[in-house]
Amino acid sequence: MTTTPVSAASWSYAEEFVAEDEVLAAARARAQEVGVVPVGPGAGAALRFLASVLDARAVVEIGTGTGVSGLWMLRGMRGDGVLTTVDVETEHQRLARQSFTEAGIATQRARTISGAALDVLPRLTDGHYDLVFCDGDKREYAAYLTEALRLLRPGGVVAFDNALWHDRVADPAQRDEETVAIRDLGRAVVEHPDLVGLMLPVGDGLLVAKKTWNPESD
């Protein structure tokens, strides 16, 4: 280690560096009411930044929740960009649409699809998306990565929430199914020849990876 870990105060300062407004606060309150755990403000700000840097026109989200992460990404996307968000809970998606409406997001910019991610993703267009954000079943993260590689354009980015999984991933003694799945995902990203990966210690960990151009896959 060349530096000491940040203090709790510094972590909180960084996590809340980009403040959430009343619309995001309301979406977060809805999440608490229905038992959904959305991304933290730090991860949300990172997602908005990624969408902005990518000038994202098309984004896929796995795990709609009540719209917290969707709002962050929509605010970073270009004005004509469309978010396609997938969730098995139709009530959560109803609440997300309420959040989007309160934020002034045009209805055609947020496409909600109800269903299991691994049933829906194969129906989406290959190489069409700029950003794929995964916050669904942790045991399916490896399968989400496979789908994301197909869905992303060259230069697109895939992101996974809960990549540190409540400090369990870094502890090799933790061997439950979800922790092992996330740990294996991180290894797969680092070792994949077509991905440039990065672990961001925001929120509960945000694993991001850029899909590079591979002429052999064309």
Coordinates of N, CA and C in Angstrom, one line a residue:
M1 N 0.8 -1.2 0.0 CA 0.0 0.0 0.0 C 0.9 1.3 0.0
T2 N 0.6 2.1 -0.9 CA 1.4 3.4 -1.0 C 0.6 4.5 -0.3
T3 N -0.7 4.3 0.0 CA -1.4 5.3 0.7 C -2.3 4.6 1.7
T4 N -2.7 5.3 2.7 CA -3.6 4.7 3.7 C -5.0 4.8 3.3
P5 N -5.9 3.9 3.7 CA -7.3 3.9 3.3 C -7.9 5.2 3.7
V6 N -8.9 5.7 3.0 CA -9.6 6.9 3.4 C -10.4 6.7 4.7
S7 N -10.6 7.7 5.4 CA -11.4 7.7 6.6 C -12.9 7.6 6.3
A8 N -13.7 7.2 7.3 CA -15.1 7.2 7.0 C -15.6 8.6 6.6
A9 N -15.1 9.6 7.2 CA -15.5 11.0 6.9 C -15.2 11.3 5.5
S10 N -14.0 10.9 5.0 CA -13.6 11.2 3.6 C -14.5 10.4 2.6
W11 N -14.8 9.2 3.0 CA -15.6 8.3 2.1 C -17.0 9.0 2.0
S12 N -17.6 9.4 3.1 CA -18.9 10.0 3.1 C -18.8 11.3 2.3
Y13 N -17.8 12.1 2.4 CA -17.6 13.3 1.6 C -17.6 13.0 0.1
A14 N -16.9 12.0 -0.3 CA -16.8 11.6 -1.7 C -18.1 11.1 -2.1
E15 N -18.8 10.2 -1.3 CA -20.0 9.6 -1.7 C -21.1 10.6 -1.9
E16 N -21.1 11.7 -1.2 CA -22.1 12.7 -1.3 C -21.7 14.0 -2.0
F17 N -20.5 13.9 -2.7 CA -19.9 15.0 -3.4 C -20.9 15.6 -4.4
V18 N -21.6 14.8 -5.1 CA -22.7 15.3 -6.0 C -24.0 15.0 -5.3
A19 N -24.6 16.1 -4.9 CA -25.8 16.0 -4.1 C -27.0 15.5 -4.9
E20 N -27.9 14.8 -4.3 CA -29.2 14.4 -4.9 C -30.3 15.4 -4.7
D21 N -31.1 15.6 -5.6 CA -32.2 16.6 -5.5 C -33.5 16.0 -4.9
E22 N -34.5 16.7 -4.9 CA -35.8 16.2 -4.2 C -36.4 15.1 -5.0
V23 N -36.2 15.1 -6.3 CA -36.8 14.0 -7.1 C -36.1 12.7 -6.8
L24 N -34.8 12.7 -6.8 CA -34.0 11.5 -6.4 C -34.3 11.1 -5.0
A25 N -34.5 12.0 -4.1 CA -34.8 11.7 -2.7 C -36.1 11.0 -2.6
A26 N -37.1 11.5 -3.4 CA -38.4 10.8 -3.4 C -38.4 9.4 -4.0
A27 N -37.6 9.2 -5.0 CA -37.4 7.9 -5.6 C -36.7 7.0 -4.6
R28 N -35.8 7.5 -3.8 CA -35.1 6.7 -2.8 C -36.0 6.4 -1.7
A29 N -36.9 7.3 -1.3 CA -37.9 7.0 -0.3 C -38.9 5.9 -0.7
R30 N -39.3 5.9 -2.0 CA -40.1 4.8 -2.5 C -39.4 3.5 -2.4
A31 N -38.1 3.5 -2.7 CA -37.4 2.3 -2.7 C -37.4 1.7 -1.2
Q32 N -37.2 2.6 -0.3 CA -37.2 2.1 1.1 C -38.6 1.5 1.5
E33 N -39.6 2.1 1.0 CA -41.0 1.7 1.3 C -41.3 0.3 0.8
V34 N -40.7 -0.1 -0.4 CA -41.0 -1.4 -1.0 C -39.8 -2.4 -0.8
G35 N -38.8 -2.0 0.0 CA -37.7 -2.9 0.3 C -36.7 -3.1 -0.8
V36 N -36.5 -2.0 -1.6 CA -35.5 -2.1 -2.7 C -34.3 -1.3 -2.2
V37 N -33.1 -1.8 -2.5 CA -31.9 -1.1 -2.1 C -31.2 -0.5 -3.4
P38 N -31.4 0.8 -3.7 CA -30.9 1.4 -4.9 C -29.4 1.7 -4.8
V39 N -28.8 2.1 -5.9 CA -27.4 2.5 -5.8 C -27.3 3.7 -4.9
G40 N -26.1 3.9 -4.3 CA -25.8 5.1 -3.5 C -25.6 6.3 -4.4
P41 N -25.5 7.4 -3.8 CA -25.3 8.7 -4.5 C -23.9 8.6 -5.3
G42 N -22.9 8.0 -4.7 CA -21.6 8.0 -5.4 C -21.7 7.1 -6.6
A43 N -22.3 6.0 -6.6 CA -22.4 5.1 -7.7 C -23.4 5.8 -8.8
G44 N -24.4 6.4 -8.3 CA -25.3 7.1 -9.2 C -24.6 8.2 -10.0
A45 N -23.8 9.0 -9.3 CA -23.0 10.0 -10.0 C -22.0 9.4 -10.9
A46 N -21.4 8.3 -10.6 CA -20.5 7.6 -11.5 C -21.2 7.2 -12.8
L47 N -22.4 6.6 -12.6 CA -23.2 6.2 -13.8 C -23.6 7.4 -14.7
R48 N -24.0 8.5 -14.0 CA -24.3 9.7 -14.8 C -23.1 10.1 -15.6
F49 N -21.9 10.1 -15.0 CA -20.7 10.5 -15.6 C -20.4 9.6 -16.8
L50 N -20.5 8.3 -16.6 CA -20.3 7.4 -17.7 C -21.2 7.6 -18.9
A51 N -22.5 7.8 -18.6 CA -23.5 8.0 -19.6 C -23.1 9.3 -20.4
S52 N -22.7 10.3 -19.7 CA -22.3 11.6 -20.3 C -21.1 11.5 -21.1
V53 N -20.0 10.8 -20.6 CA -18.8 10.7 -21.4 C -19.0 9.8 -22.6
L54 N -19.9 8.9 -22.5 CA -20.2 8.0 -23.7 C -21.1 8.7 -24.7
D55 N -21.7 9.9 -24.3 CA -22.7 10.5 -25.1 C -23.8 9.5 -25.4
A56 N -24.2 8.8 -24.4 CA -25.1 7.6 -24.5 C -26.4 7.9 -25.2
R57 N -26.7 7.2 -26.2 CA -28.0 7.3 -26.9 C -28.9 6.1 -26.5
A58 N -28.3 4.9 -26.1 CA -29.1 3.7 -25.8 C -28.4 3.1 -24.6
V59 N -29.2 2.8 -23.6 CA -28.7 2.2 -22.3 C -29.6 1.1 -21.9
V60 N -29.1 0.0 -21.4 CA -29.8 -1.1 -20.8 C -29.6 -1.1 -19.3
E61 N -30.6 -1.3 -18.6 CA -30.5 -1.4 -17.1 C -31.2 -2.7 -16.7
I62 N -30.5 -3.5 -15.9 CA -31.1 -4.7 -15.3 C -31.3 -4.4 -13.9
G63 N -32.6 -4.3 -13.5 CA -33.0 -4.0 -12.2 C -33.5 -2.6 -12.1
T64 N -34.7 -2.3 -12.4 CA -35.3 -1.0 -12.4 C -35.4 -0.4 -11.1
G65 N -35.8 -1.2 -10.1 CA -36.1 -0.6 -8.8 C -37.1 0.4 -8.9
T66 N -37.0 1.5 -8.1 CA -37.9 2.6 -8.2 C -37.4 3.8 -9.0
G67 N -36.4 3.6 -9.8 CA -35.9 4.6 -10.7 C -34.7 5.4 -10.3
V68 N -34.1 5.1 -9.2 CA -32.9 5.9 -8.7 C -31.8 5.9 -9.7
S69 N -31.3 4.7 -10.0 CA -30.2 4.6 -11.0 C -30.6 5.0 -12.4
G70 N -31.9 4.7 -12.8 CA -32.3 5.2 -14.1 C -32.3 6.7 -14.2
L71 N -32.7 7.4 -13.2 CA -32.7 8.8 -13.2 C -31.3 9.4 -13.4
W72 N -30.4 8.8 -12.6 CA -29.0 9.2 -12.7 C -28.5 9.1 -14.2
M73 N -28.7 7.9 -14.8 CA -28.2 7.7 -16.1 C -29.0 8.5 -17.2
L74 N -30.3 8.7 -17.0 CA -31.0 9.5 -18.0 C -30.5 10.9 -18.0
R75 N -30.1 11.4 -16.8 CA -29.6 12.8 -16.7 C -28.2 12.9 -17.3
G76 N -27.5 11.8 -17.5 CA -26.2 11.9 -18.2 C -26.3 11.6 -19.7
M77 N -27.3 11.0 -20.1 CA -27.5 10.6 -21.5 C -27.8 11.8 -22.4
R78 N -27.6 11.7 -23.7 CA -28.0 12.8 -24.6 C -29.5 12.9 -24.6
G79 N -30.0 14.1 -25.0 CA -31.4 14.5 -24.9 C -32.3 13.5 -25.6
D80 N -31.9 12.9 -26.6 CA -32.7 11.9 -27.3 C -32.5 10.5 -27.0
G81 N -31.7 10.3 -25.9 CA -31.3 8.9 -25.5 C -32.5 8.2 -24.9
V82 N -32.4 6.8 -25.0 CA -33.5 6.0 -24.5 C -32.9 5.0 -23.5
L83 N -33.5 4.9 -22.4 CA -33.2 3.9 -21.3 C -34.1 2.7 -21.5
T84 N -33.6 1.5 -21.6 CA -34.4 0.3 -21.6 C -34.1 -0.4 -20.3
T85 N -35.1 -0.5 -19.4 CA -34.9 -1.0 -18.1 C -35.8 -2.2 -17.8
V86 N -35.2 -3.2 -17.2 CA -35.8 -4.5 -17.1 C -35.9 -4.9 -15.6
D87 N -37.1 -5.4 -15.2 CA -37.3 -5.8 -13.8 C -38.4 -6.8 -13.8
V88 N -38.4 -7.7 -12.8 CA -39.5 -8.7 -12.7 C -40.6 -8.2 -11.9
E89 N -40.4 -7.0 -11.2 CA -41.5 -6.5 -10.4 C -42.2 -5.3 -11.1
T90 N -43.4 -5.6 -11.5 CA -44.1 -4.5 -12.3 C -44.5 -3.3 -11.4
E91 N -44.7 -3.6 -10.1 CA -45.0 -2.5 -9.2 C -43.8 -1.6 -9.0
H92 N -42.6 -2.1 -9.0 CA -41.4 -1.3 -8.9 C -41.3 -0.4 -10.1
Q93 N -41.6 -1.0 -11.3 CA -41.5 -0.2 -12.5 C -42.5 0.9 -12.6
R94 N -43.7 0.6 -12.0 CA -44.7 1.7 -11.9 C -44.2 2.9 -11.1
L95 N -43.5 2.5 -10.0 CA -43.0 3.6 -9.1 C -41.8 4.3 -9.9
A96 N -41.0 3.5 -10.6 CA -39.9 4.2 -11.4 C -40.5 5.1 -12.4
R97 N -41.6 4.7 -13.1 CA -42.2 5.6 -14.1 C -42.7 6.9 -13.4
Q98 N -43.2 6.8 -12.2 CA -43.6 8.0 -11.4 C -42.4 8.9 -11.2
S99 N -41.3 8.3 -10.8 CA -40.0 9.0 -10.6 C -39.6 9.8 -11.8
F100 N -39.6 9.1 -13.0 CA -39.2 9.7 -14.2 C -40.1 10.8 -14.6
T101 N -41.4 10.7 -14.4 CA -42.4 11.7 -14.7 C -42.1 13.0 -13.8
E102 N -41.9 12.7 -12.5 CA -41.6 13.8 -11.6 C -40.3 14.6 -12.0
A103 N -39.4 13.9 -12.7 CA -38.1 14.5 -13.1 C -38.3 15.2 -14.5
G104 N -39.4 15.1 -15.1 CA -39.7 15.7 -16.4 C -39.1 14.9 -17.5
I105 N -38.9 13.6 -17.3 CA -38.4 12.7 -18.4 C -39.5 12.4 -19.3
A106 N -39.3 12.6 -20.6 CA -40.3 12.3 -21.6 C -40.6 10.8 -21.6
T107 N -41.9 10.4 -21.7 CA -42.2 9.0 -21.6 C -41.5 8.1 -22.6
Q108 N -41.2 8.6 -23.8 CA -40.5 7.8 -24.8 C -39.1 7.6 -24.6
R109 N -38.5 8.3 -23.5 CA -37.1 8.1 -23.2 C -36.8 7.0 -22.2
A110 N -37.9 6.4 -21.6 CA -37.7 5.3 -20.7 C -38.6 4.2 -21.0
R111 N -38.1 3.1 -21.5 CA -38.8 1.9 -21.9 C -38.7 0.9 -20.8
T112 N -39.8 0.6 -20.1 CA -39.8 -0.4 -19.1 C -40.3 -1.8 -19.6
I113 N -39.5 -2.8 -19.3 CA -39.9 -4.2 -19.8 C -40.0 -5.0 -18.6
S114 N -41.1 -5.6 -18.3 CA -41.3 -6.5 -17.2 C -40.9 -8.0 -17.6
G115 N -40.1 -8.6 -16.8 CA -39.7 -9.9 -17.1 C -38.3 -10.2 -16.5
A116 N -37.9 -11.5 -16.5 CA -36.6 -11.9 -16.1 C -35.5 -11.5 -17.1
A117 N -34.4 -10.9 -16.5 CA -33.4 -10.4 -17.4 C -32.9 -11.3 -18.5
L118 N -32.7 -12.6 -18.1 CA -32.1 -13.5 -19.0 C -33.2 -14.0 -20.1
D119 N -34.4 -13.7 -19.9 CA -35.4 -13.9 -20.9 C -35.5 -12.7 -21.8
V120 N -35.3 -11.5 -21.3 CA -35.5 -10.3 -22.1 C -34.3 -9.9 -22.9
L121 N -33.1 -10.0 -22.3 CA -31.9 -9.5 -22.9 C -31.6 -10.2 -24.3
P122 N -31.9 -11.5 -24.5 CA -31.6 -12.1 -25.8 C -32.5 -11.5 -26.9
R123 N -33.5 -10.7 -26.5 CA -34.4 -10.1 -27.6 C -33.9 -8.7 -28.0
L124 N -32.9 -8.2 -27.3 CA -32.4 -6.9 -27.6 C -31.4 -6.9 -28.7
T125 N -31.2 -5.8 -29.4 CA -30.3 -5.8 -30.6 C -28.8 -5.8 -30.3
D126 N -28.1 -6.7 -31.0 CA -26.7 -6.8 -30.9 C -26.0 -5.5 -31.2
G127 N -25.0 -5.1 -30.5 CA -24.1 -4.0 -30.8 C -24.8 -2.7 -30.8
H128 N -25.9 -2.5 -30.2 CA -26.7 -1.3 -30.3 C -26.5 -0.4 -29.1
Y129 N -26.0 -0.8 -28.0 CA -26.0 -0.1 -26.7 C -24.7 0.5 -26.3
D130 N -24.8 1.7 -25.7 CA -23.6 2.4 -25.2 C -23.2 2.0 -23.8
L131 N -24.2 1.6 -23.0 CA -23.9 1.3 -21.6 C -24.9 0.3 -21.2
V132 N -24.4 -0.7 -20.4 CA -25.3 -1.7 -19.8 C -25.0 -1.7 -18.3
F133 N -26.0 -1.5 -17.5 CA -25.9 -1.4 -16.1 C -26.6 -2.6 -15.4
C134 N -25.9 -3.4 -14.6 CA -26.4 -4.6 -14.0 C -26.6 -4.5 -12.5
D135 N -27.8 -4.6 -12.1 CA -28.1 -4.6 -10.6 C -29.2 -5.5 -10.3
G136 N -29.1 -6.7 -10.9 CA -30.1 -7.8 -10.7 C -29.6 -8.9 -9.8
D137 N -30.0 -10.1 -10.1 CA -29.6 -11.3 -9.3 C -28.1 -11.5 -9.4
K138 N -27.4 -11.4 -8.3 CA -25.9 -11.5 -8.3 C -25.4 -12.8 -8.8
R139 N -26.2 -13.9 -8.6 CA -25.8 -15.2 -9.1 C -25.9 -15.3 -10.6
E140 N -26.5 -14.3 -11.3 CA -26.6 -14.3 -12.8 C -25.6 -13.3 -13.4
Y141 N -24.7 -12.7 -12.6 CA -23.8 -11.7 -13.1 C -23.0 -12.2 -14.3
A142 N -22.5 -13.4 -14.2 CA -21.7 -13.9 -15.3 C -22.5 -14.0 -16.6
A143 N -23.8 -14.4 -16.5 CA -24.6 -14.4 -17.7 C -24.9 -13.0 -18.2
Y144 N -25.1 -12.1 -17.3 CA -25.3 -10.7 -17.7 C -24.1 -10.2 -18.5
L145 N -22.9 -10.5 -18.0 CA -21.7 -10.1 -18.7 C -21.7 -10.7 -20.2
T146 N -22.0 -11.9 -20.3 CA -22.1 -12.5 -21.7 C -23.0 -11.8 -22.5
E147 N -24.2 -11.4 -22.0 CA -25.2 -10.7 -22.8 C -24.7 -9.3 -23.1
A148 N -24.1 -8.6 -22.1 CA -23.6 -7.3 -22.3 C -22.6 -7.2 -23.4
L149 N -21.7 -8.2 -23.5 CA -20.7 -8.2 -24.5 C -21.3 -8.3 -25.9
R150 N -22.4 -8.9 -26.0 CA -23.2 -9.0 -27.3 C -23.9 -7.7 -27.6
L151 N -24.5 -7.1 -26.5 CA -25.3 -5.9 -26.7 C -24.5 -4.6 -26.9
L152 N -23.3 -4.5 -26.4 CA -22.5 -3.3 -26.4 C -21.9 -3.1 -27.8
R153 N -21.9 -1.8 -28.2 CA -21.0 -1.4 -29.3 C -19.6 -1.4 -28.9
P154 N -18.6 -1.5 -29.8 CA -17.2 -1.3 -29.5 C -17.0 0.1 -28.8
G155 N -16.4 0.1 -27.7 CA -16.2 1.3 -26.9 C -17.3 1.5 -25.8
G156 N -18.3 0.6 -25.9 CA -19.4 0.7 -24.8 C -18.9 0.2 -23.5
V157 N -19.7 0.4 -22.5 CA -19.3 0.1 -21.1 C -20.3 -0.7 -20.4
V158 N -19.9 -1.7 -19.7 CA -20.8 -2.5 -18.8 C -20.4 -2.1 -17.4
A159 N -21.4 -2.0 -16.5 CA -21.2 -1.7 -15.1 C -22.0 -2.6 -14.2
F160 N -21.4 -3.0 -13.1 CA -22.1 -3.9 -12.1 C -22.1 -3.3 -10.8
D161 N -23.3 -3.2 -10.2 CA -23.4 -2.7 -8.8 C -23.1 -3.8 -7.8
N162 N -22.8 -3.4 -6.5 CA -22.5 -4.4 -5.5 C -21.3 -5.2 -5.7
A163 N -20.3 -4.6 -6.4 CA -19.1 -5.4 -6.8 C -18.2 -5.7 -5.6
L164 N -18.4 -5.1 -4.5 CA -17.7 -5.4 -3.2 C -18.6 -6.2 -2.3
W165 N -19.9 -6.2 -2.5 CA -20.9 -7.0 -1.8 C -20.7 -7.0 -0.3
H166 N -20.9 -5.8 0.3 CA -20.8 -5.6 1.7 C -19.5 -6.1 2.4
D167 N -18.4 -5.8 1.7 CA -17.1 -6.2 2.1 C -16.8 -7.7 2.1
R168 N -17.7 -8.5 1.5 CA -17.5 -9.9 1.5 C -16.6 -10.4 0.4
V169 N -16.6 -9.7 -0.8 CA -15.8 -10.2 -1.9 C -14.3 -10.2 -1.6
A170 N -13.9 -9.2 -0.9 CA -12.4 -9.1 -0.5 C -12.0 -10.1 0.5
D171 N -12.9 -10.7 1.2 CA -12.6 -11.7 2.2 C -12.7 -13.1 1.6
P172 N -11.5 -13.8 1.4 CA -11.6 -15.1 0.8 C -12.3 -16.2 1.6
A173 N -12.5 -15.9 2.9 CA -13.2 -16.9 3.7 C -14.7 -16.9 3.4
Q174 N -15.2 -15.9 2.7 CA -16.6 -15.8 2.4 C -16.9 -16.6 1.1
R175 N -17.7 -17.7 1.3 CA -17.9 -18.6 0.1 C -19.3 -18.8 -0.2
D176 N -20.2 -17.9 0.2 CA -21.6 -18.1 -0.2 C -21.8 -17.9 -1.7
E177 N -22.9 -18.3 -2.2 CA -23.1 -18.4 -3.7 C -23.0 -17.0 -4.3
E178 N -23.6 -16.0 -3.7 CA -23.6 -14.7 -4.3 C -22.2 -14.1 -4.3
T179 N -21.5 -14.2 -3.2 CA -20.1 -13.6 -3.1 C -19.2 -14.3 -4.1
V180 N -19.3 -15.6 -4.2 CA -18.4 -16.3 -5.1 C -18.7 -15.9 -6.6
A181 N -20.0 -15.7 -6.9 CA -20.4 -15.3 -8.2 C -19.8 -13.9 -8.6
I182 N -19.9 -13.0 -7.6 CA -19.3 -11.6 -7.9 C -17.8 -11.7 -7.9
R183 N -17.2 -12.5 -7.1 CA -15.7 -12.6 -7.1 C -15.3 -13.2 -8.4
D184 N -16.0 -14.2 -8.9 CA -15.6 -14.8 -10.2 C -15.9 -13.8 -11.4
L185 N -16.9 -13.0 -11.2 CA -17.1 -12.0 -12.3 C -16.0 -11.0 -12.4
G186 N -15.5 -10.5 -11.2 CA -14.3 -9.6 -11.3 C -13.1 -10.2 -11.9
R187 N -12.9 -11.5 -11.7 CA -11.8 -12.2 -12.3 C -12.0 -12.3 -13.8
A188 N -13.2 -12.6 -14.2 CA -13.5 -12.8 -15.6 C -13.3 -11.5 -16.4
V189 N -13.7 -10.4 -15.7 CA -13.5 -9.0 -16.4 C -12.1 -8.7 -16.5
V190 N -11.3 -8.9 -15.5 CA -9.8 -8.6 -15.6 C -9.1 -9.5 -16.6
E191 N -9.6 -10.7 -16.8 CA -8.9 -11.7 -17.7 C -9.4 -11.6 -19.1
H192 N -10.5 -10.9 -19.3 CA -11.1 -11.0 -20.7 C -10.3 -10.1 -21.6
P193 N -9.9 -10.7 -22.8 CA -9.1 -9.9 -23.7 C -9.7 -8.7 -24.4
D194 N -11.1 -8.7 -24.4 CA -11.8 -7.6 -25.0 C -12.3 -6.6 -24.0
L195 N -11.9 -6.6 -22.8 CA -12.4 -5.7 -21.8 C -11.3 -5.0 -21.1
V196 N -11.5 -3.7 -20.8 CA -10.6 -2.9 -19.9 C -11.4 -2.6 -18.7
G197 N -11.0 -3.2 -17.6 CA -11.8 -3.1 -16.4 C -11.3 -2.2 -15.3
L198 N -12.2 -1.8 -14.4 CA -11.8 -0.9 -13.3 C -12.8 -1.1 -12.2
M199 N -12.3 -1.2 -10.9 CA -13.1 -1.3 -9.7 C -13.2 0.0 -9.1
L200 N -14.4 0.6 -9.0 CA -14.6 1.9 -8.3 C -15.1 1.6 -6.9
P201 N -14.5 2.1 -5.9 CA -14.9 1.9 -4.5 C -16.0 2.9 -4.1
V202 N -17.0 3.1 -4.9 CA -18.1 3.9 -4.5 C -19.3 3.1 -4.1
G203 N -20.1 3.6 -3.2 CA -21.2 2.8 -2.7 C -20.8 1.4 -2.2
D204 N -21.4 0.4 -2.8 CA -21.0 -1.0 -2.4 C -20.1 -1.6 -3.5
G205 N -19.4 -0.7 -4.2 CA -18.5 -1.2 -5.3 C -19.2 -1.1 -6.6
L206 N -18.5 -0.5 -7.6 CA -19.0 -0.4 -9.0 C -17.9 -0.9 -9.9
L207 N -18.1 -2.1 -10.5 CA -17.2 -2.7 -11.4 C -17.6 -2.2 -12.8
V208 N -16.7 -1.6 -13.5 CA -16.9 -1.1 -14.8 C -15.9 -1.7 -15.8
A209 N -16.3 -1.8 -17.1 CA -15.4 -2.4 -18.1 C -15.8 -1.8 -19.4
K210 N -14.8 -1.4 -20.2 CA -15.0 -0.9 -21.6 C -14.8 -2.1 -22.5
K211 N -15.7 -2.2 -23.5 CA -15.5 -3.2 -24.6 C -14.7 -2.6 -25.6
T212 N -13.5 -3.2 -25.9 CA -12.6 -2.8 -26.9 C -13.0 -3.3 -28.2
W213 N -12.4 -2.7 -29.3 CA -12.7 -3.2 -30.6 C -11.8 -4.3 -31.0
N214 N -12.4 -5.5 -31.3 CA -11.6 -6.7 -31.7 C -12.0 -7.0 -33.1
P215 N -11.1 -6.7 -34.1 CA -11.4 -7.0 -35.5 C -11.7 -8.4 -35.8
E216 N -11.2 -9.3 -35.0 CA -11.4 -10.8 -35.2 C -12.8 -11.2 -35.0
S217 N -13.5 -10.3 -34.1 CA -14.9 -10.7 -33.8 C -15.9 -10.1 -34.8
D218 N -15.4 -9.3 -35.7 CA -16.3 -8.7 -36.7 C -16.7 -9.7 -37.8

